[in-house]
Amino acid sequence: MIPPIDNSLLQSNPNFALLYSKLTNTLLNPDASTKDDDTPAAKQREAVRKELDKHRLKAAKHHLLTQAIATATPPEQKPSSRSIRPQPRQLQSQPQQTQKQDAAAHLPDPLIDLLLLLPPLLTPSSTDLPSSSLRLLLASPPLVDLDALLPQLAPVISSSLHTSALTLTRLAHPSTNPSYLHRQIPSLPDRITAHLLRPQTTQRTSLALARLQTLSSLLTLLTSHSQTLTVLVRLLEQKHTLVSRNLTLQASAASLASQRTEVDAEQALWTIRREVYDREAVQALRNYGAHLRDARVRAEERVRGLKAELAEYGVGVEGAEAKERTMREMARVWQQMGRQMSDAKGDLDRLQRR
């Protein structure tokens, strides 16, 4: 893998940046292998890689077959697609049919023995057995009857492989309806190759670049922290020097002088007040203030009385709007009649003067 370089280093060294760009983009792959595939060494590596892929595929098939035999179970009995409502006689015979199905679901003893013996024999540790023991196993049941048991063994292994494939399909297609998962089994290898077995070189490069960016950010943070400490030390030095102390004392003296001036001004104000307002004027002002307070109380009582009188006529009372309108109409008529009587009196006075 090509080690990543910090961007600040590349920016400060343009020639090295050109060399690094040529190496990473033109000459080398992300895993540091050469992009020149025409050399004999590259062809030899390609041949070794293909041979390794063949051995890997063979080992994977062997592992899957061994795992399927080790986890094999009887295939489930699927009910018929056409369901017929059972008659009373059929309901009575259901316990007998259930017993027959349970008996059919159980594997025969030779097949069970074969399923128990095959996984250990298929593992690499089986080569440690003596040749005499292997010959004895192969010459004894159920291995001697392997050809006869193959028609019964094949559905069991097929069911186990199908179950494993469904499990992988469910992981690869989590949003698919479970009843349609079997349709995705043919595309499972391409799905795994595209998403689960893709190279991790890009991710490692991204991780290394993220680490470099983190280190660069940390370096910037430490630089800012050191600058802050430097400024803080300078401020502390300025605060605790003789000049700063002298300025602090002068500011304290000015503050005390301003406070003393404020006290003197307040004292002079009270002295002037005593000279302008004698005892008789102060007493008169106090009496006048009491009179104003009493007048305000009487005015408030008068307002409350008038509001109570208006409330009797329905003014300002909820639910008495009709009464209020009647009183307002009577007041309007009274005012109109008063104007008419004033006009009549004026006419009579004019007639008498004639």
Short mmCIF file of C-alpha atoms in Angstrom, two decimals:
data_model
loop_
_atom_site.label_atom_id
_atom_site.label_comp_id
_atom_site.label_asym_id
_atom_site.label_seq_id
_atom_site.Cartn_x
_atom_site.Cartn_y
_atom_site.Cartn_z
CA MET A 1 0.00 0.00 0.00
CA ILE A 2 1.29 3.45 -0.92
CA PRO A 3 1.61 5.62 2.20
CA PRO A 4 -0.50 8.80 1.97
CA ILE A 5 1.19 12.18 2.13
CA ASP A 6 -0.10 15.27 3.88
CA ASN A 7 -1.45 17.94 1.53
CA SER A 8 0.58 20.67 3.22
CA LEU A 9 3.77 18.73 2.47
CA LEU A 10 2.78 18.33 -1.19
CA GLN A 11 1.93 22.02 -1.48
CA SER A 12 5.27 23.07 -0.02
CA ASN A 13 7.20 20.71 -2.39
CA PRO A 14 5.77 20.98 -5.95
CA ASN A 15 8.41 18.70 -7.53
CA PHE A 16 7.77 15.97 -4.99
CA ALA A 17 4.03 16.45 -5.54
CA LEU A 18 4.49 15.79 -9.28
CA LEU A 19 6.55 12.66 -8.55
CA TYR A 20 3.99 11.39 -6.04
CA SER A 21 1.13 12.03 -8.47
CA LYS A 22 2.95 10.15 -11.24
CA LEU A 23 3.63 7.19 -8.95
CA THR A 24 0.07 6.93 -7.63
CA ASN A 25 -1.78 7.62 -10.89
CA THR A 26 0.46 6.27 -13.66
CA LEU A 27 2.96 3.71 -12.44
CA LEU A 28 1.54 2.01 -9.34
CA ASN A 29 -1.79 0.63 -8.15
CA PRO A 30 -3.22 1.56 -4.73
CA ASP A 31 -1.71 -1.68 -3.32
CA ALA A 32 1.77 -0.57 -4.55
CA SER A 33 1.81 -3.15 -7.37
CA THR A 34 2.95 -2.06 -10.81
CA LYS A 35 0.49 -1.21 -13.56
CA ASP A 36 2.82 -2.56 -16.26
CA ASP A 37 1.32 -6.00 -16.95
CA ASP A 38 3.53 -6.80 -19.96
CA THR A 39 6.56 -7.86 -17.95
CA PRO A 40 7.28 -11.59 -17.40
CA ALA A 41 7.02 -11.09 -13.64
CA ALA A 42 3.54 -9.61 -14.01
CA LYS A 43 2.43 -12.52 -16.22
CA GLN A 44 3.84 -14.99 -13.70
CA ARG A 45 1.98 -13.24 -10.87
CA GLU A 46 -1.23 -13.36 -12.90
CA ALA A 47 -0.80 -17.11 -13.47
CA VAL A 48 -0.17 -17.68 -9.76
CA ARG A 49 -3.22 -15.55 -8.94
CA LYS A 50 -5.45 -17.60 -11.25
CA GLU A 51 -4.13 -20.86 -9.78
CA LEU A 52 -4.78 -19.51 -6.30
CA ASP A 53 -8.34 -18.58 -7.31
CA LYS A 54 -8.92 -22.14 -8.54
CA HIS A 55 -7.68 -23.63 -5.27
CA ARG A 56 -9.73 -21.10 -3.30
CA LEU A 57 -12.87 -22.01 -5.28
CA LYS A 58 -12.23 -25.71 -4.76
CA ALA A 59 -11.71 -25.21 -1.01
CA ALA A 60 -14.88 -23.11 -0.79
CA LYS A 61 -16.94 -25.80 -2.52
CA HIS A 62 -15.47 -28.43 -0.21
CA HIS A 63 -16.26 -26.31 2.85
CA LEU A 64 -19.83 -25.60 1.72
CA LEU A 65 -20.47 -29.29 1.02
CA THR A 66 -19.05 -30.32 4.40
CA GLN A 67 -21.09 -27.66 6.19
CA ALA A 68 -24.26 -28.71 4.33
CA ILE A 69 -23.76 -32.36 5.31
CA ALA A 70 -23.02 -31.42 8.94
CA THR A 71 -26.17 -29.27 9.23
CA ALA A 72 -28.43 -31.42 7.06
CA THR A 73 -32.03 -31.91 8.21
CA PRO A 74 -35.00 -33.69 6.60
CA PRO A 75 -36.71 -31.59 3.92
CA GLU A 76 -40.01 -30.04 4.95
CA GLN A 77 -43.22 -31.52 3.58
CA LYS A 78 -44.91 -28.79 1.53
CA PRO A 79 -48.72 -28.93 1.47
CA SER A 80 -50.57 -29.12 -1.84
CA SER A 81 -51.54 -25.84 -3.47
CA ARG A 82 -55.17 -27.00 -3.72
CA SER A 83 -56.65 -27.25 -0.25
CA ILE A 84 -59.93 -29.19 0.18
CA ARG A 85 -62.08 -28.68 3.24
CA PRO A 86 -61.87 -31.92 5.28
CA GLN A 87 -65.02 -33.88 5.93
CA PRO A 88 -65.87 -35.26 9.40
CA ARG A 89 -64.46 -38.66 8.45
CA GLN A 90 -61.26 -37.01 7.30
CA LEU A 91 -61.06 -35.14 10.62
CA GLN A 92 -61.17 -38.45 12.42
CA SER A 93 -58.34 -39.83 10.28
CA GLN A 94 -56.08 -36.78 10.76
CA PRO A 95 -54.18 -38.20 13.78
CA GLN A 96 -53.27 -41.28 11.74
CA GLN A 97 -52.07 -39.13 8.81
CA THR A 98 -49.99 -36.98 11.18
CA GLN A 99 -48.31 -40.07 12.57
CA LYS A 100 -47.51 -41.24 9.03
CA GLN A 101 -46.04 -37.84 8.10
CA ASP A 102 -43.89 -37.82 11.27
CA ALA A 103 -42.65 -41.27 10.44
CA ALA A 104 -41.81 -40.18 6.90
CA ALA A 105 -40.00 -37.09 8.16
CA HIS A 106 -37.52 -39.17 10.15
CA LEU A 107 -34.43 -40.28 8.29
CA PRO A 108 -33.50 -43.96 8.18
CA ASP A 109 -30.76 -45.10 10.50
CA PRO A 110 -28.19 -45.84 7.73
CA LEU A 111 -28.64 -42.34 6.33
CA ILE A 112 -28.25 -40.79 9.81
CA ASP A 113 -25.06 -42.79 10.34
CA LEU A 114 -23.81 -41.62 6.95
CA LEU A 115 -24.53 -37.97 7.82
CA LEU A 116 -22.64 -38.37 11.09
CA LEU A 117 -19.61 -40.06 9.50
CA LEU A 118 -19.13 -37.92 6.39
CA PRO A 119 -18.27 -34.51 8.00
CA PRO A 120 -15.31 -35.84 10.05
CA LEU A 121 -14.03 -37.75 7.03
CA LEU A 122 -14.20 -34.63 4.84
CA THR A 123 -12.24 -32.45 7.27
CA PRO A 124 -8.43 -32.14 6.92
CA SER A 125 -7.95 -33.87 10.29
CA SER A 126 -9.23 -37.14 8.81
CA THR A 127 -5.85 -37.65 7.12
CA ASP A 128 -4.36 -38.28 10.56
CA LEU A 129 -6.23 -41.61 10.80
CA PRO A 130 -4.27 -44.77 10.04
CA SER A 131 -4.82 -46.29 6.62
CA SER A 132 -6.14 -49.49 8.19
CA SER A 133 -8.84 -47.53 10.04
CA LEU A 134 -9.81 -45.72 6.84
CA ARG A 135 -10.08 -48.98 4.91
CA LEU A 136 -12.19 -50.46 7.70
CA LEU A 137 -14.55 -47.45 7.64
CA LEU A 138 -14.89 -47.55 3.86
CA ALA A 139 -15.61 -51.29 3.93
CA SER A 140 -18.25 -51.04 6.67
CA PRO A 141 -21.84 -49.78 6.56
CA PRO A 142 -23.03 -47.16 5.86
CA LEU A 143 -20.09 -46.07 3.65
CA VAL A 144 -20.17 -49.34 1.75
CA ASP A 145 -23.82 -48.56 0.85
CA LEU A 146 -23.05 -44.99 -0.27
CA ASP A 147 -24.28 -45.59 -3.84
CA ALA A 148 -27.62 -46.89 -2.56
CA LEU A 149 -28.04 -44.04 -0.08
CA LEU A 150 -27.17 -41.26 -2.55
CA PRO A 151 -30.79 -40.85 -3.83
CA GLN A 152 -31.89 -40.22 -0.23
CA LEU A 153 -28.83 -38.13 0.69
CA ALA A 154 -29.09 -35.72 -2.25
CA PRO A 155 -32.44 -34.09 -1.25
CA VAL A 156 -31.23 -33.61 2.32
CA ILE A 157 -28.00 -31.88 1.22
CA SER A 158 -29.91 -29.86 -1.38
CA SER A 159 -32.34 -28.66 1.29
CA SER A 160 -29.44 -27.61 3.54
CA LEU A 161 -27.70 -25.73 0.72
CA HIS A 162 -30.98 -24.06 -0.24
CA THR A 163 -31.52 -22.94 3.36
CA SER A 164 -28.00 -21.48 3.54
CA ALA A 165 -28.53 -19.71 0.22
CA LEU A 166 -31.81 -18.24 1.48
CA THR A 167 -30.05 -16.97 4.60
CA LEU A 168 -27.37 -15.24 2.52
CA THR A 169 -30.02 -13.86 0.17
CA ARG A 170 -31.96 -12.46 3.13
CA LEU A 171 -28.79 -10.66 4.28
CA ALA A 172 -28.04 -9.36 0.78
CA HIS A 173 -31.66 -8.28 0.11
CA PRO A 174 -33.14 -7.24 3.48
CA SER A 175 -36.04 -5.34 1.91
CA THR A 176 -37.27 -8.22 -0.28
CA ASN A 177 -40.42 -10.11 0.61
CA PRO A 178 -39.42 -13.46 2.22
CA SER A 179 -41.72 -15.34 -0.15
CA TYR A 180 -39.71 -14.02 -3.15
CA LEU A 181 -36.21 -14.58 -1.77
CA HIS A 182 -35.72 -17.77 -3.78
CA ARG A 183 -35.85 -15.68 -6.97
CA GLN A 184 -32.72 -13.77 -5.88
CA ILE A 185 -30.57 -16.90 -5.35
CA PRO A 186 -29.18 -17.00 -8.95
CA SER A 187 -27.90 -13.40 -8.61
CA LEU A 188 -26.36 -14.02 -5.17
CA PRO A 189 -22.72 -14.56 -6.37
CA ASP A 190 -22.70 -11.30 -8.34
CA ARG A 191 -24.27 -9.48 -5.39
CA ILE A 192 -21.64 -10.81 -2.97
CA THR A 193 -18.81 -10.04 -5.39
CA ALA A 194 -20.06 -6.49 -5.97
CA HIS A 195 -20.83 -5.51 -2.38
CA LEU A 196 -19.29 -7.89 0.15
CA LEU A 197 -15.97 -8.92 -1.42
CA ARG A 198 -14.89 -5.64 -3.00
CA PRO A 199 -11.29 -4.55 -2.31
CA GLN A 200 -10.64 -2.64 0.86
CA THR A 201 -7.67 -0.71 -0.47
CA THR A 202 -9.73 2.41 -1.10
CA GLN A 203 -11.14 2.26 2.41
CA ARG A 204 -7.67 1.87 3.90
CA THR A 205 -6.44 4.83 1.87
CA SER A 206 -9.41 6.91 3.02
CA LEU A 207 -8.71 5.89 6.61
CA ALA A 208 -5.06 6.89 6.29
CA LEU A 209 -6.02 10.22 4.73
CA ALA A 210 -8.53 10.79 7.52
CA ARG A 211 -5.78 10.11 10.05
CA LEU A 212 -3.51 12.62 8.34
CA GLN A 213 -6.29 15.21 8.30
CA THR A 214 -6.92 14.53 11.98
CA LEU A 215 -3.23 14.98 12.76
CA SER A 216 -3.15 18.19 10.73
CA SER A 217 -6.21 19.51 12.58
CA LEU A 218 -4.61 18.50 15.88
CA LEU A 219 -1.43 20.33 14.93
CA THR A 220 -3.45 23.44 14.06
CA LEU A 221 -5.29 23.17 17.36
CA LEU A 222 -2.05 22.85 19.32
CA THR A 223 -0.62 25.86 17.47
CA SER A 224 -3.70 27.93 18.33
CA HIS A 225 -3.48 26.74 21.92
CA SER A 226 0.18 27.75 22.18
CA GLN A 227 -0.60 31.17 20.67
CA THR A 228 -3.42 31.61 23.18
CA LEU A 229 -1.09 30.73 26.04
CA THR A 230 1.48 33.22 24.71
CA VAL A 231 -1.10 36.01 24.60
CA LEU A 232 -2.30 35.06 28.09
CA VAL A 233 1.24 35.22 29.47
CA ARG A 234 1.75 38.63 27.87
CA LEU A 235 -1.49 39.91 29.37
CA LEU A 236 -0.49 38.61 32.80
CA GLU A 237 2.89 40.28 32.46
CA GLN A 238 1.26 43.57 31.47
CA LYS A 239 -1.21 43.34 34.33
CA HIS A 240 1.29 42.65 37.09
CA THR A 241 4.07 45.10 36.05
CA LEU A 242 4.82 48.42 37.81
CA VAL A 243 3.13 50.47 35.09
CA SER A 244 -0.08 48.45 35.31
CA ARG A 245 -0.08 48.69 39.11
CA ASN A 246 0.45 52.47 38.92
CA LEU A 247 -2.47 52.78 36.49
CA THR A 248 -4.63 50.64 38.77
CA LEU A 249 -3.85 52.87 41.78
CA GLN A 250 -4.57 56.02 39.78
CA ALA A 251 -7.92 54.58 38.66
CA SER A 252 -8.77 53.72 42.28
CA ALA A 253 -7.89 57.27 43.39
CA ALA A 254 -10.05 58.77 40.64
CA SER A 255 -12.94 56.51 41.65
CA LEU A 256 -12.67 57.61 45.30
CA ALA A 257 -12.52 61.26 44.26
CA SER A 258 -15.68 60.88 42.15
CA GLN A 259 -17.49 59.19 45.03
CA ARG A 260 -16.46 62.03 47.38
CA THR A 261 -17.70 64.62 44.86
CA GLU A 262 -21.04 62.78 44.62
CA VAL A 263 -21.45 62.86 48.41
CA ASP A 264 -20.57 66.58 48.55
CA ALA A 265 -23.13 67.36 45.81
CA GLU A 266 -25.86 65.46 47.61
CA GLN A 267 -25.05 67.26 50.87
CA ALA A 268 -25.16 70.65 49.09
CA LEU A 269 -28.55 69.74 47.61
CA TRP A 270 -30.04 69.04 51.01
CA THR A 271 -28.54 72.27 52.38
CA ILE A 272 -30.14 74.31 49.56
CA ARG A 273 -33.47 72.62 50.15
CA ARG A 274 -33.36 73.52 53.83
CA GLU A 275 -32.60 77.14 52.96
CA VAL A 276 -35.36 77.48 50.32
CA TYR A 277 -38.18 75.62 52.08
CA ASP A 278 -38.67 76.67 55.73
CA ARG A 279 -40.79 74.73 58.23
CA GLU A 280 -44.03 76.58 57.41
CA ALA A 281 -43.63 75.93 53.65
CA VAL A 282 -42.88 72.28 54.27
CA GLN A 283 -45.96 71.97 56.51
CA ALA A 284 -48.13 73.72 53.90
CA LEU A 285 -46.88 71.40 51.17
CA ARG A 286 -47.61 68.38 53.37
CA ASN A 287 -51.16 69.64 54.05
CA TYR A 288 -51.67 70.27 50.33
CA GLY A 289 -50.48 66.73 49.55
CA ALA A 290 -52.90 65.29 52.11
CA HIS A 291 -55.73 67.36 50.57
CA LEU A 292 -54.89 66.04 47.10
CA ARG A 293 -54.89 62.46 48.37
CA ASP A 294 -58.27 63.02 50.03
CA ALA A 295 -59.66 64.57 46.83
CA ARG A 296 -58.45 61.60 44.84
CA VAL A 297 -60.15 59.21 47.27
CA ARG A 298 -63.43 61.19 47.01
CA ALA A 299 -63.19 61.23 43.22
CA GLU A 300 -62.69 57.45 43.16
CA GLU A 301 -65.71 56.97 45.44
CA ARG A 302 -67.79 59.26 43.18
CA VAL A 303 -66.75 57.26 40.11
CA ARG A 304 -67.70 53.99 41.81
CA GLY A 305 -71.09 55.47 42.77
CA LEU A 306 -71.77 56.62 39.22
CA LYS A 307 -70.78 53.20 37.86
CA ALA A 308 -73.21 51.58 40.32
CA GLU A 309 -76.02 53.92 39.18
CA LEU A 310 -75.28 53.16 35.54
CA ALA A 311 -75.26 49.44 36.34
CA GLU A 312 -78.84 49.81 37.66
CA TYR A 313 -79.80 51.08 34.22
CA GLY A 314 -77.98 48.17 32.52
CA VAL A 315 -74.90 50.10 31.36
CA GLY A 316 -71.71 48.02 31.45
CA VAL A 317 -73.52 44.90 32.73
CA GLU A 318 -73.28 41.64 30.77
CA GLY A 319 -76.66 40.24 29.73
CA ALA A 320 -78.49 43.61 30.15
CA GLU A 321 -77.84 45.00 26.67
CA ALA A 322 -81.59 45.37 25.95
CA LYS A 323 -82.11 47.40 29.12
CA GLU A 324 -79.13 49.57 28.25
CA ARG A 325 -80.49 50.24 24.76
CA THR A 326 -83.89 51.15 26.25
CA MET A 327 -82.33 53.62 28.67
CA ARG A 328 -80.19 55.14 25.93
CA GLU A 329 -83.29 55.55 23.77
CA MET A 330 -85.20 57.18 26.66
CA ALA A 331 -82.27 59.55 27.24
CA ARG A 332 -82.22 60.47 23.56
CA VAL A 333 -85.99 61.11 23.55
CA TRP A 334 -85.68 63.16 26.76
CA GLN A 335 -82.91 65.23 25.23
CA GLN A 336 -84.95 65.75 22.07
CA MET A 337 -88.06 66.76 24.07
CA GLY A 338 -85.93 69.21 26.08
CA ARG A 339 -84.72 70.86 22.87
CA GLN A 340 -88.30 71.04 21.57
CA MET A 341 -89.53 72.63 24.81
CA SER A 342 -86.66 75.13 24.69
CA ASP A 343 -87.66 76.01 21.16
CA ALA A 344 -91.33 76.37 22.22
CA LYS A 345 -90.39 78.63 25.15
CA GLY A 346 -88.35 80.79 22.82
CA ASP A 347 -91.28 81.10 20.43
CA LEU A 348 -93.64 82.06 23.29
CA ASP A 349 -91.23 84.71 24.52
CA ARG A 350 -91.01 86.25 21.08
CA LEU A 351 -94.82 86.29 20.75
CA GLN A 352 -95.22 87.97 24.15
CA ARG A 353 -92.72 90.68 23.24
CA ARG A 354 -94.77 91.52 20.15
#
